[in-house]
Short mmCIF file of C-alpha atoms and ligand atoms in Angstrom, two decimals:
data_model
loop_
_atom_site.label_atom_id
_atom_site.label_comp_id
_atom_site.label_asym_id
_atom_site.label_seq_id
_atom_site.Cartn_x
_atom_site.Cartn_y
_atom_site.Cartn_z
CA MET A 1 -17.18 1.49 -25.94
CA ASP A 2 -18.27 4.57 -26.18
CA ILE A 3 -20.11 6.56 -23.48
CA LEU A 4 -22.66 8.45 -24.32
CA THR A 5 -25.40 10.94 -22.80
CA ALA A 6 -28.92 11.51 -24.15
CA ALA A 7 -30.90 13.93 -23.54
CA ALA A 8 -33.98 11.99 -25.61
CA ALA A 9 -37.10 11.26 -24.14
CA ALA A 10 -37.02 7.19 -23.06
CA GLU A 11 -39.14 6.29 -26.31
CA ALA A 12 -37.09 7.75 -28.65
CA LEU A 13 -33.88 6.08 -27.20
CA ASP A 14 -32.38 4.37 -30.06
CA SER A 15 -30.56 0.95 -28.95
CA ASP A 16 -30.64 -2.91 -29.13
CA ALA A 17 -31.15 -3.00 -25.13
CA LEU A 18 -32.68 -0.59 -23.26
CA LEU A 19 -32.25 -1.22 -19.66
CA VAL A 20 -34.56 0.03 -17.02
CA PRO A 21 -33.68 -0.23 -12.80
CA ALA A 22 -36.92 -2.03 -11.45
CA PHE A 23 -37.61 -2.54 -7.63
CA GLU A 24 -38.58 -5.38 -5.42
CA ASP A 25 -42.06 -5.37 -4.30
CA GLN A 26 -42.88 -1.97 -5.85
CA PRO A 27 -45.18 -1.49 -8.24
CA PRO A 28 -43.27 0.41 -11.56
CA THR A 29 -44.00 4.04 -11.58
CA GLY A 30 -41.86 6.53 -13.72
CA PRO A 31 -40.38 6.27 -17.24
CA GLY A 32 -40.36 2.61 -18.57
CA ALA A 33 -43.44 1.68 -15.47
CA ALA A 34 -45.84 0.72 -18.42
CA TRP A 35 -43.48 -1.61 -20.52
CA LEU A 36 -42.55 -3.50 -17.33
CA ALA A 37 -46.00 -3.71 -15.65
CA ASP A 38 -46.52 -7.19 -17.47
CA LEU A 39 -43.54 -8.47 -16.59
CA TYR A 40 -44.32 -7.91 -12.70
CA GLU A 41 -47.69 -9.02 -13.26
CA SER A 42 -46.99 -12.24 -15.00
CA GLY A 43 -44.67 -13.08 -12.06
CA GLU A 44 -41.24 -13.57 -14.46
CA PHE A 45 -40.15 -10.76 -12.64
CA LYS A 46 -39.89 -9.40 -9.32
CA GLY A 47 -37.16 -7.30 -9.19
CA LYS A 48 -34.80 -8.74 -6.87
CA LEU A 49 -31.27 -7.79 -7.62
CA PHE A 50 -29.47 -9.39 -10.18
CA ASP A 51 -33.12 -10.64 -11.85
CA PHE A 52 -33.34 -9.81 -15.42
CA ALA A 53 -36.49 -9.87 -17.60
CA LEU A 54 -36.49 -9.12 -21.45
CA ARG A 55 -39.20 -8.05 -23.74
CA HIS A 56 -38.62 -7.87 -27.34
CA ARG A 57 -39.57 -4.91 -29.63
CA PRO A 58 -41.55 -2.86 -26.97
CA GLU A 59 -44.57 -1.49 -28.22
CA GLY A 60 -44.01 2.30 -28.17
CA LEU A 61 -40.11 2.52 -27.46
CA LYS A 62 -37.19 2.36 -30.48
CA ALA A 63 -34.99 0.29 -28.55
CA ARG A 64 -34.91 -3.35 -29.90
CA ARG A 65 -35.17 -5.26 -26.69
CA LEU A 66 -36.26 -3.50 -23.38
CA VAL A 67 -34.10 -5.28 -20.33
CA ALA A 68 -35.82 -5.57 -16.51
CA LEU A 69 -32.77 -4.70 -14.30
CA GLY A 70 -33.96 -6.09 -10.94
CA LEU A 71 -32.25 -4.04 -8.05
CA GLY A 72 -33.89 -5.11 -5.04
CA LYS A 73 -35.73 -3.36 -2.54
CA PRO A 74 -35.28 0.49 -2.53
CA ALA A 75 -34.19 0.98 0.66
CA ASP A 76 -31.30 -1.44 0.33
CA LEU A 77 -29.76 -0.10 -3.06
CA GLN A 78 -26.22 0.71 -3.35
CA PRO A 79 -24.34 2.21 -6.11
CA ALA A 80 -22.05 -0.97 -6.03
CA ALA A 81 -25.10 -3.05 -6.56
CA LEU A 82 -25.70 -1.27 -9.68
CA LEU A 83 -22.54 -1.87 -10.85
CA ARG A 84 -22.60 -5.40 -10.75
CA ALA A 85 -26.09 -5.45 -12.05
CA VAL A 86 -25.26 -3.43 -14.96
CA ALA A 87 -22.47 -5.55 -15.87
CA ALA A 88 -24.04 -8.86 -15.32
CA ALA A 89 -27.17 -8.02 -17.80
CA LEU A 90 -24.24 -6.65 -20.44
CA ARG A 91 -22.16 -9.38 -20.23
CA LYS A 92 -25.36 -11.74 -20.53
CA PHE A 93 -26.33 -10.00 -23.96
CA LYS A 94 -22.94 -9.80 -25.13
CA GLY A 95 -22.12 -11.88 -28.74
CA LYS A 96 -26.09 -11.95 -28.78
CA GLY A 97 -26.89 -9.09 -31.05
CA VAL A 98 -26.74 -6.61 -28.48
CA ARG A 99 -24.49 -4.23 -29.96
CA HIS A 100 -25.51 -0.55 -28.74
CA ALA A 101 -26.78 -0.22 -24.90
CA ALA A 102 -28.72 1.91 -23.29
CA ILE A 103 -29.80 2.59 -19.55
CA LEU A 104 -32.37 4.74 -18.21
CA LEU A 105 -31.87 6.69 -15.07
CA SER A 106 -34.47 8.13 -12.98
CA GLY A 107 -35.33 8.38 -9.23
CA PRO A 108 -32.90 7.26 -6.73
CA THR A 109 -31.03 5.84 -9.64
CA ALA A 110 -30.56 9.17 -11.38
CA ALA A 111 -28.14 10.92 -8.76
CA ASP A 112 -24.42 11.30 -9.47
CA PRO A 113 -22.69 8.02 -7.49
CA PHE A 114 -25.56 5.57 -9.39
CA ALA A 115 -24.93 7.58 -12.36
CA SER A 116 -21.25 6.97 -12.47
CA ALA A 117 -21.73 3.08 -11.30
CA ALA A 118 -23.58 2.10 -13.63
CA VAL A 119 -21.18 3.03 -16.25
CA GLU A 120 -18.31 1.81 -14.25
CA GLY A 121 -20.25 -1.45 -14.41
CA ALA A 122 -20.85 -1.09 -18.41
CA LEU A 123 -16.86 -1.04 -18.87
CA LEU A 124 -15.72 -3.54 -16.18
CA GLY A 125 -18.32 -5.95 -17.66
CA GLU A 126 -16.74 -5.16 -21.56
CA PHE A 127 -13.68 -6.26 -20.22
CA GLU A 128 -12.17 -9.73 -21.56
CA PRO A 129 -8.82 -11.01 -20.95
CA ASP A 130 -8.89 -11.76 -24.47
CA HIS A 131 -6.47 -9.93 -26.17
CA HIS A 132 -3.94 -12.14 -27.31
CA GLN A 133 -6.81 -14.26 -29.52
CA THR A 134 -6.68 -13.53 -33.29
CA ASP A 135 -10.31 -14.80 -33.70
CA PRO A 136 -11.87 -12.46 -36.49
CA GLU A 137 -15.72 -12.95 -34.75
CA LYS A 138 -13.94 -11.02 -32.08
CA ALA A 139 -14.80 -7.39 -32.97
CA SER A 140 -18.74 -8.20 -33.35
CA LYS A 141 -19.17 -9.57 -29.98
CA VAL A 142 -17.93 -6.19 -28.80
CA ILE A 143 -20.69 -3.63 -26.87
CA ALA A 144 -19.95 -1.04 -28.98
CA SER A 145 -21.22 1.86 -27.17
CA PHE A 146 -23.63 2.58 -23.68
CA THR A 147 -25.58 5.61 -23.76
CA VAL A 148 -26.66 6.62 -20.38
CA SER A 149 -30.19 8.82 -19.97
CA GLY A 150 -31.59 11.12 -17.16
CA ALA A 151 -27.71 11.59 -15.09
CA SER A 152 -25.28 14.10 -15.10
CA PRO A 153 -22.67 14.37 -17.91
CA GLU A 154 -20.27 15.18 -14.84
CA ALA A 155 -21.30 11.78 -13.01
CA VAL A 156 -21.01 10.01 -16.28
CA GLU A 157 -17.91 10.90 -17.00
CA ARG A 158 -16.24 10.50 -13.51
CA GLY A 159 -18.19 6.76 -14.24
CA ARG A 160 -16.28 6.22 -17.75
CA ILE A 161 -12.73 7.30 -16.36
CA LEU A 162 -12.75 5.47 -13.02
CA GLY A 163 -13.69 2.34 -15.28
CA GLU A 164 -11.07 3.33 -18.07
CA SER A 165 -9.09 2.96 -15.86
CA GLN A 166 -9.57 -0.20 -13.93
CA ASN A 167 -9.95 -1.92 -16.92
CA PHE A 168 -6.43 -0.69 -18.34
CA ALA A 169 -5.05 -1.52 -15.10
CA ARG A 170 -6.29 -5.25 -16.31
CA ALA A 171 -4.71 -4.89 -19.62
CA ILE A 172 -1.53 -4.60 -18.20
CA ILE A 173 -1.77 -7.20 -15.27
CA ASN A 174 -3.33 -9.58 -17.88
CA GLU A 175 -0.12 -9.56 -20.20
CA PRO A 176 1.68 -12.64 -20.52
CA PRO A 177 5.35 -12.25 -18.58
CA ASN A 178 7.55 -12.69 -21.75
CA ILE A 179 5.51 -9.32 -23.31
CA LEU A 180 5.29 -7.66 -19.86
CA THR A 181 9.02 -7.60 -18.06
CA PRO A 182 9.87 -4.90 -15.74
CA THR A 183 10.96 -2.88 -18.61
CA ALA A 184 7.37 -3.16 -20.50
CA LEU A 185 5.99 -1.83 -17.77
CA ALA A 186 7.96 1.15 -17.16
CA ALA A 187 7.14 1.60 -20.74
CA HIS A 188 3.35 1.84 -20.11
CA ALA A 189 4.25 4.18 -17.44
CA ARG A 190 6.04 6.55 -19.79
CA ALA A 191 3.51 6.59 -22.31
CA LEU A 192 0.72 7.18 -19.30
CA ALA A 193 2.53 9.68 -18.33
CA ALA A 194 3.21 11.57 -21.96
CA GLU A 195 -0.71 11.55 -22.41
CA THR A 196 -2.03 12.75 -18.99
CA GLY A 197 0.23 15.36 -18.37
CA LEU A 198 1.84 13.16 -15.53
CA ASP A 199 5.67 13.21 -14.35
CA CYS A 200 7.35 10.40 -14.65
CA GLU A 201 11.05 9.25 -14.05
CA ILE A 202 12.41 5.76 -13.78
CA LEU A 203 14.98 4.58 -12.02
CA ASP A 204 17.81 1.64 -13.17
CA ARG A 205 19.63 -0.89 -11.67
CA ASP A 206 22.75 0.89 -11.71
CA ARG A 207 21.07 4.42 -10.24
CA MET A 208 19.41 1.98 -7.63
CA ALA A 209 22.88 0.36 -7.12
CA GLN A 210 23.93 4.29 -6.31
CA LEU A 211 20.97 4.59 -4.26
CA GLY A 212 21.53 1.31 -1.87
CA MET A 213 18.70 -0.25 -2.77
CA GLY A 214 20.06 -3.93 -1.54
CA ALA A 215 16.41 -5.42 -0.75
CA LEU A 216 15.15 -4.65 -4.19
CA LEU A 217 18.08 -5.68 -6.52
CA GLY A 218 19.09 -8.64 -4.21
CA VAL A 219 15.52 -9.98 -5.70
CA ALA A 220 16.69 -8.60 -9.09
CA GLN A 221 19.82 -10.08 -9.76
CA GLY A 222 18.55 -13.34 -10.67
CA SER A 223 17.26 -12.55 -13.52
CA ALA A 224 18.18 -11.57 -17.48
CA GLU A 225 15.42 -8.71 -17.54
CA PRO A 226 16.67 -5.59 -15.72
CA PRO A 227 14.66 -4.02 -13.09
CA ALA A 228 13.07 -0.85 -13.34
CA PHE A 229 11.50 1.68 -10.07
CA ILE A 230 8.89 3.44 -11.47
CA ILE A 231 8.13 6.96 -10.30
CA LEU A 232 4.91 8.90 -11.56
CA ARG A 233 4.45 12.09 -10.04
CA TYR A 234 0.49 14.09 -9.73
CA THR A 235 0.96 17.68 -8.82
CA PRO A 236 -2.27 19.57 -8.36
CA ALA A 237 -2.62 23.01 -9.80
CA SER A 238 -2.78 24.55 -6.47
CA PRO A 239 -2.07 22.54 -3.33
CA ALA A 240 -3.75 23.77 -0.08
CA PRO A 241 -1.16 24.20 2.29
CA ALA A 242 0.05 21.58 4.53
CA SER A 243 -1.85 19.59 2.02
CA PRO A 244 -1.57 15.83 2.91
CA HIS A 245 1.22 13.55 0.08
CA LEU A 246 -0.34 10.77 -0.61
CA GLY A 247 1.95 7.52 -1.80
CA LEU A 248 1.15 4.59 -3.48
CA VAL A 249 3.29 1.91 -3.70
CA GLY A 250 2.17 -1.13 -5.80
CA LYS A 251 4.51 -4.42 -5.87
CA ALA A 252 5.19 -5.48 -9.72
CA VAL A 253 6.84 -8.64 -9.36
CA THR A 254 6.51 -9.34 -13.20
CA PHE A 255 6.96 -13.12 -12.67
CA ASP A 256 7.45 -14.58 -9.92
CA THR A 257 8.95 -18.33 -10.03
CA GLY A 258 9.83 -18.04 -6.15
CA GLY A 259 13.89 -17.70 -7.20
CA ILE A 260 16.29 -20.79 -5.79
CA SER A 261 13.07 -21.29 -3.31
CA ILE A 262 11.29 -22.26 -6.20
CA LYS A 263 7.02 -22.67 -6.85
CA PRO A 264 5.79 -25.81 -8.07
CA SER A 265 4.83 -25.88 -11.17
CA GLU A 266 1.83 -26.53 -11.13
CA GLY A 267 -0.19 -23.14 -10.92
CA MET A 268 3.13 -21.14 -12.14
CA GLU A 269 1.64 -19.64 -14.40
CA LYS A 270 -0.53 -17.45 -12.42
CA MET A 271 2.93 -15.55 -11.16
CA LYS A 272 2.27 -13.45 -13.68
CA TYR A 273 -0.39 -11.47 -11.78
CA ASP A 274 2.53 -10.76 -8.93
CA MET A 275 2.74 -7.03 -11.00
CA ALA A 276 -0.89 -6.50 -9.98
CA GLY A 277 -0.52 -4.17 -6.97
CA GLY A 278 2.07 -1.76 -9.48
CA GLY A 279 -1.09 -2.51 -11.91
CA ALA A 280 -3.69 -0.99 -9.26
CA MET A 281 -1.34 2.03 -8.88
CA LEU A 282 -0.62 2.55 -12.52
CA GLY A 283 -4.89 2.56 -13.39
CA ALA A 284 -5.55 4.75 -9.96
CA MET A 285 -2.94 7.26 -11.36
CA ARG A 286 -4.77 7.26 -14.78
CA ALA A 287 -8.32 8.08 -13.26
CA ILE A 288 -6.32 11.00 -10.81
CA ALA A 289 -4.57 12.15 -13.90
CA LEU A 290 -7.91 12.75 -15.25
CA LEU A 291 -9.67 13.53 -12.51
CA LYS A 292 -7.68 15.82 -10.70
CA PRO A 293 -8.03 15.89 -7.07
CA SER A 294 -6.28 18.58 -4.89
CA ILE A 295 -3.87 16.55 -2.59
CA PRO A 296 -0.43 15.64 -4.86
CA VAL A 297 0.03 11.57 -4.89
CA THR A 298 3.15 9.77 -6.06
CA ALA A 299 3.15 6.08 -7.46
CA LEU A 300 6.14 4.55 -6.73
CA ILE A 301 6.21 0.69 -8.49
CA PRO A 302 9.06 -1.47 -7.57
CA SER A 303 9.45 -3.96 -10.84
CA VAL A 304 11.63 -7.22 -10.86
CA GLU A 305 11.44 -10.81 -12.27
CA ASN A 306 12.17 -13.25 -9.74
CA MET A 307 13.94 -16.25 -11.22
CA PRO A 308 16.23 -18.57 -10.37
CA GLY A 309 19.66 -19.05 -11.86
CA GLY A 310 23.63 -18.82 -11.38
CA ARG A 311 23.33 -14.99 -10.06
CA ALA A 312 20.13 -15.54 -8.22
CA GLN A 313 20.06 -15.03 -4.58
CA ARG A 314 20.50 -17.95 -2.35
CA PRO A 315 18.58 -18.35 1.23
CA GLY A 316 21.12 -17.36 3.61
CA ASP A 317 21.93 -14.08 1.96
CA ILE A 318 21.92 -10.96 4.00
CA VAL A 319 21.17 -7.48 1.75
CA LYS A 320 21.38 -4.05 3.23
CA SER A 321 17.88 -1.94 2.37
CA LEU A 322 17.51 1.69 1.18
CA ASN A 323 17.39 2.38 4.94
CA GLY A 324 20.32 1.15 6.07
CA LYS A 325 19.31 -2.22 7.67
CA THR A 326 20.34 -5.64 6.78
CA VAL A 327 17.75 -8.34 6.13
CA GLU A 328 18.87 -12.20 6.32
CA VAL A 329 17.09 -13.72 2.89
CA LEU A 330 15.60 -17.08 4.62
CA ASN A 331 13.10 -17.74 1.72
CA THR A 332 13.48 -16.20 -2.30
CA ASP A 333 10.13 -16.51 -2.45
CA ALA A 334 9.37 -14.03 0.27
CA GLU A 335 10.31 -11.74 -2.55
CA GLY A 336 7.29 -8.80 -2.75
CA ARG A 337 8.23 -7.29 1.09
CA LEU A 338 11.70 -7.06 -0.07
CA ILE A 339 10.70 -4.73 -3.17
CA LEU A 340 8.35 -2.89 -1.29
CA ILE A 341 10.76 -2.14 1.79
CA ASP A 342 13.18 -0.04 -0.44
CA ALA A 343 9.91 1.67 -2.13
CA ILE A 344 8.57 2.84 1.00
CA THR A 345 11.61 4.45 1.92
CA TYR A 346 12.17 6.50 -1.22
CA ALA A 347 8.23 7.21 -1.09
CA GLU A 348 9.10 8.63 2.57
CA ARG A 349 12.08 10.62 1.30
CA LEU A 350 10.18 12.15 -1.42
CA GLY A 351 7.85 13.45 1.20
CA CYS A 352 4.82 10.77 1.27
CA THR A 353 2.76 11.76 4.69
CA HIS A 354 0.34 8.83 3.72
CA LEU A 355 1.69 5.50 1.97
CA VAL A 356 -0.55 2.77 0.78
CA ASP A 357 1.00 -0.06 -0.58
CA ALA A 358 -1.16 -3.02 -2.51
CA ALA A 359 0.76 -6.53 -3.03
CA THR A 360 0.09 -9.81 -3.66
CA LEU A 361 2.02 -10.70 -1.21
CA THR A 362 0.70 -14.17 0.56
CA GLY A 363 -0.59 -17.07 -0.14
CA ALA A 364 -1.68 -16.99 3.47
CA ILE A 365 -4.63 -13.90 3.08
CA VAL A 366 -5.69 -16.06 0.22
CA VAL A 367 -6.42 -19.21 3.31
CA ALA A 368 -7.45 -16.52 6.11
CA LEU A 369 -9.92 -14.05 3.81
CA GLY A 370 -10.58 -16.20 0.27
CA HIS A 371 -11.44 -14.49 -2.57
CA LEU A 372 -13.76 -12.04 -1.29
CA HIS A 373 -11.90 -9.52 1.34
CA THR A 374 -8.66 -7.62 0.87
CA GLY A 375 -6.47 -8.31 3.64
CA ALA A 376 -5.37 -4.35 5.21
CA PHE A 377 -3.23 -3.58 7.92
CA THR A 378 -2.31 -0.16 9.05
CA ASN A 379 -0.44 1.60 11.87
CA ASN A 380 -2.97 4.37 11.35
CA GLU A 381 -6.81 4.23 11.99
CA ASP A 382 -7.75 7.56 10.68
CA PHE A 383 -5.96 7.07 7.79
CA LEU A 384 -7.45 3.71 7.29
CA ALA A 385 -10.95 4.91 8.32
CA ARG A 386 -10.84 7.12 5.21
CA LEU A 387 -9.61 3.96 2.83
CA LYS A 388 -12.68 2.43 4.60
CA THR A 389 -15.36 4.70 3.63
CA SER A 390 -13.98 4.89 -0.51
CA ALA A 391 -13.42 1.29 -0.45
CA ALA A 392 -17.36 0.87 0.79
CA ALA A 393 -18.63 3.20 -1.68
CA GLN A 394 -16.83 1.51 -4.70
CA GLY A 395 -18.11 -1.98 -3.43
CA GLU A 396 -14.32 -3.22 -2.74
CA ARG A 397 -14.57 -5.19 0.15
CA LEU A 398 -11.53 -4.89 2.69
CA TRP A 399 -10.69 -6.74 5.86
CA GLN A 400 -8.80 -5.58 9.00
CA MET A 401 -6.06 -7.75 9.63
CA PRO A 402 -4.04 -7.40 13.56
CA LEU A 403 -0.54 -5.96 13.75
CA ASP A 404 0.31 -6.52 17.21
CA GLU A 405 4.02 -5.81 17.86
CA GLU A 406 4.21 -9.61 19.51
CA TYR A 407 4.59 -11.17 15.72
CA PHE A 408 7.40 -9.21 15.19
CA GLU A 409 8.92 -12.02 17.38
CA ALA A 410 8.18 -14.34 14.64
CA LEU A 411 10.74 -12.06 12.09
CA LYS A 412 14.16 -11.95 14.64
CA THR A 413 17.32 -13.58 13.77
CA PRO A 414 20.97 -13.25 15.62
CA PHE A 415 22.63 -13.06 11.62
CA ALA A 416 20.93 -9.77 10.71
CA ASP A 417 18.69 -6.34 12.09
CA ILE A 418 15.76 -8.84 10.75
CA GLN A 419 14.74 -11.83 8.76
CA ASN A 420 12.67 -12.19 5.71
CA ILE A 421 9.88 -14.92 6.47
CA GLY A 422 7.96 -15.68 9.78
CA GLY A 423 7.43 -19.61 9.69
CA ARG A 424 3.56 -20.83 8.50
CA ALA A 425 1.90 -19.28 11.72
CA GLY A 426 -0.12 -15.47 10.57
CA GLY A 427 1.70 -15.49 7.20
CA SER A 428 0.05 -12.63 5.98
CA ILE A 429 0.39 -10.65 9.39
CA THR A 430 4.50 -11.26 9.91
CA ALA A 431 5.02 -10.45 6.01
CA ALA A 432 3.02 -7.00 7.08
CA MET A 433 4.89 -6.72 9.71
CA PHE A 434 8.16 -6.75 8.05
CA ILE A 435 7.10 -4.36 6.15
CA ARG A 436 5.83 -1.93 9.06
CA LYS A 437 9.31 -2.18 10.50
CA PHE A 438 10.56 -0.04 7.62
CA VAL A 439 7.40 2.48 7.70
CA THR A 440 9.49 5.58 9.90
CA SER A 441 7.09 8.59 9.99
CA ALA A 442 4.80 7.83 7.34
CA ALA A 443 0.27 7.03 7.77
CA TRP A 444 0.65 3.67 6.05
CA ILE A 445 -1.74 1.14 4.91
CA HIS A 446 -0.77 -2.98 3.58
CA LEU A 447 -3.58 -4.19 1.07
CA ASP A 448 -2.81 -7.73 0.66
CA ILE A 449 -5.05 -8.13 -2.77
CA ALA A 450 -3.45 -11.65 -3.19
CA GLY A 451 -6.64 -13.22 -2.69
CA THR A 452 -8.79 -10.14 -4.99
CA ALA A 453 -6.54 -9.41 -7.83
CA TRP A 454 -7.30 -12.76 -9.60
CA LEU A 455 -10.66 -13.98 -10.45
CA ASP A 456 -9.90 -17.97 -11.23
CA ASP A 457 -13.47 -18.65 -12.69
CA ALA A 458 -15.48 -15.89 -14.50
CA LYS A 459 -18.62 -14.43 -12.26
CA PRO A 460 -21.71 -13.01 -13.92
CA GLU A 461 -19.99 -9.54 -13.83
CA MET A 462 -16.88 -9.96 -14.48
CA ALA A 463 -14.63 -12.28 -16.92
CA LYS A 464 -11.93 -14.64 -15.64
CA GLY A 465 -8.80 -12.96 -14.85
CA PRO A 466 -7.07 -9.59 -13.57
CA THR A 467 -9.75 -7.75 -11.73
CA GLY A 468 -8.00 -4.50 -11.36
CA VAL A 469 -9.00 -4.44 -7.52
CA PHE A 470 -8.76 -1.12 -6.16
CA VAL A 471 -8.18 0.68 -8.89
CA ARG A 472 -11.48 3.10 -8.20
CA SER A 473 -11.25 2.87 -4.12
CA LEU A 474 -7.13 4.29 -4.34
CA ALA A 475 -8.43 6.83 -7.16
CA THR A 476 -11.62 8.01 -5.05
CA LEU A 477 -9.25 8.33 -1.68
CA ALA A 478 -7.49 11.06 -3.38
CA LEU A 479 -10.37 13.01 -5.25
CA ASP A 480 -12.43 13.24 -2.05
CA TRP A 481 -9.75 13.83 0.42
CA LYS A 482 -11.31 16.07 2.87
CA PRO A 483 -8.60 17.88 5.30
N1 BES R 501 3.57 -13.76 -4.89
C1 BES R 501 3.75 -14.71 -3.74
C2 BES R 501 2.34 -14.37 -2.88
C3 BES R 501 0.96 -14.89 -3.80
C4 BES R 501 0.59 -16.63 -3.77
C5 BES R 501 0.18 -14.41 -4.57
C6 BES R 501 -0.86 -17.31 -4.26
C7 BES R 501 -1.37 -14.88 -5.38
C8 BES R 501 -1.14 -16.06 -5.35
C9 BES R 501 4.43 -13.95 -2.53
O1 BES R 501 5.48 -13.77 -3.02
C10 BES R 501 5.04 -15.41 -2.25
O2 BES R 501 5.65 -16.52 -3.16
N2 BES R 501 4.63 -15.66 -0.87
C11 BES R 501 4.84 -16.76 -0.29
C12 BES R 501 5.50 -16.10 1.30
C13 BES R 501 5.74 -17.30 2.28
C14 BES R 501 7.46 -17.72 1.26
C15 BES R 501 6.73 -16.61 3.04
C16 BES R 501 3.73 -17.45 -0.06
O3 BES R 501 3.07 -16.91 0.04
O4 BES R 501 3.73 -19.19 0.21
MN1 MN R 502 7.06 -15.20 -3.66
ZN1 ZN R 503 5.49 -12.67 -5.51
#
């Protein structure tokens, strides 16, 4: 989808559908008002959030359709609501003769955060997980362009980069596990680096063995696909002295069978999205590379395939992690935490002072929070407050979970320094506590995105499949960082 900005007057905007934001209980004023008045008067449109109404061939307008876009009460309006309304509107008209859409921003919706959100909404609504469908009709259903009138070009550009970066992550997450192996994921990272000027390094199995990443390699050993440890670095042109160094650690299990502790076959196909944490970090790094924050950011993406087989690790195996602690692997399906701890140790060695990990880590977080909120855990409340601010601005919901030291009791074993599972009770918390034990100096946030990285059913504003959750919140965490 091409994103364009228009200087033309509303009447002259050429499009198949012109979206005009409209509020609840507020007689329309400003550009577009005259065309909306009838819709309000007839009672067919009230301006409530996600209300739509349509007029064909509005007189005096070049646009073929006028779409009244309900945004609710003006005082309650958030950029994230505009994002969802635009996304839902475009999805409604997809495949129905709308190839070129436009939006008329004015008054409050012309402010930069709203302009960015409108563009993000258009891009996110456009995404379909149909990359592998060969239907020749597909191309005709695509919305080819989205024109924004009345906003600053910089805000439109920021929205374009954020929206495209989230879709970039979604496209990778959506790839099937036969195609998206750890090697293929590393190739995506290399290509991204070449396009955007990031620095990219891939550690192979030998290098990881040399370093002593025994926890990660234990998971990888059951697969014929070699593991890859992806490192992407963004360095600002003139970093501030004593700048924080943000590390983004993403779980990238390209397929999680559970290993010897094998999962039931029902629904196992969904475990291709067990690399959504790594995918989110690739998307965030794309946006960071293009929007250039003032702080250095390094992404670390440990990638493996978790398979059973003659070489697979067994329940009862004891592995040595990169930081020297030994782990008793009681369940080979609790593999995400094993690859994350070696990545976190490595991130601290590279000098990261602030770490966020994102991982489809536990089914238990879905039991606790459903599919609405991402579970957040931290060892540093100030750091989490920053992420809460950027997530709230992006409309991405997170919910803080507890991490009292007593939860560590469940991870004690007489046979090693720690065991990799803690029983059914508080499964997401003991998983987070396991990771916590390997963070030595950094401020750290763990995001359990198992419930939010994938949509089982389409929403008005988003297709079924990968959501790309936290791409925008993590990119803006870096972009908007104030000392
Ligand atoms: N990748 C899964 C978690 C998951 C479950 C993600 C459902 C998305 C949807 C993870 O590796 C896993 O298998 N976790 C186990 C942990 C258990 C063995 C302690 C789980 O949640 O059952
Ligand atoms: Mn698992
Ligand atoms: Zn997993």
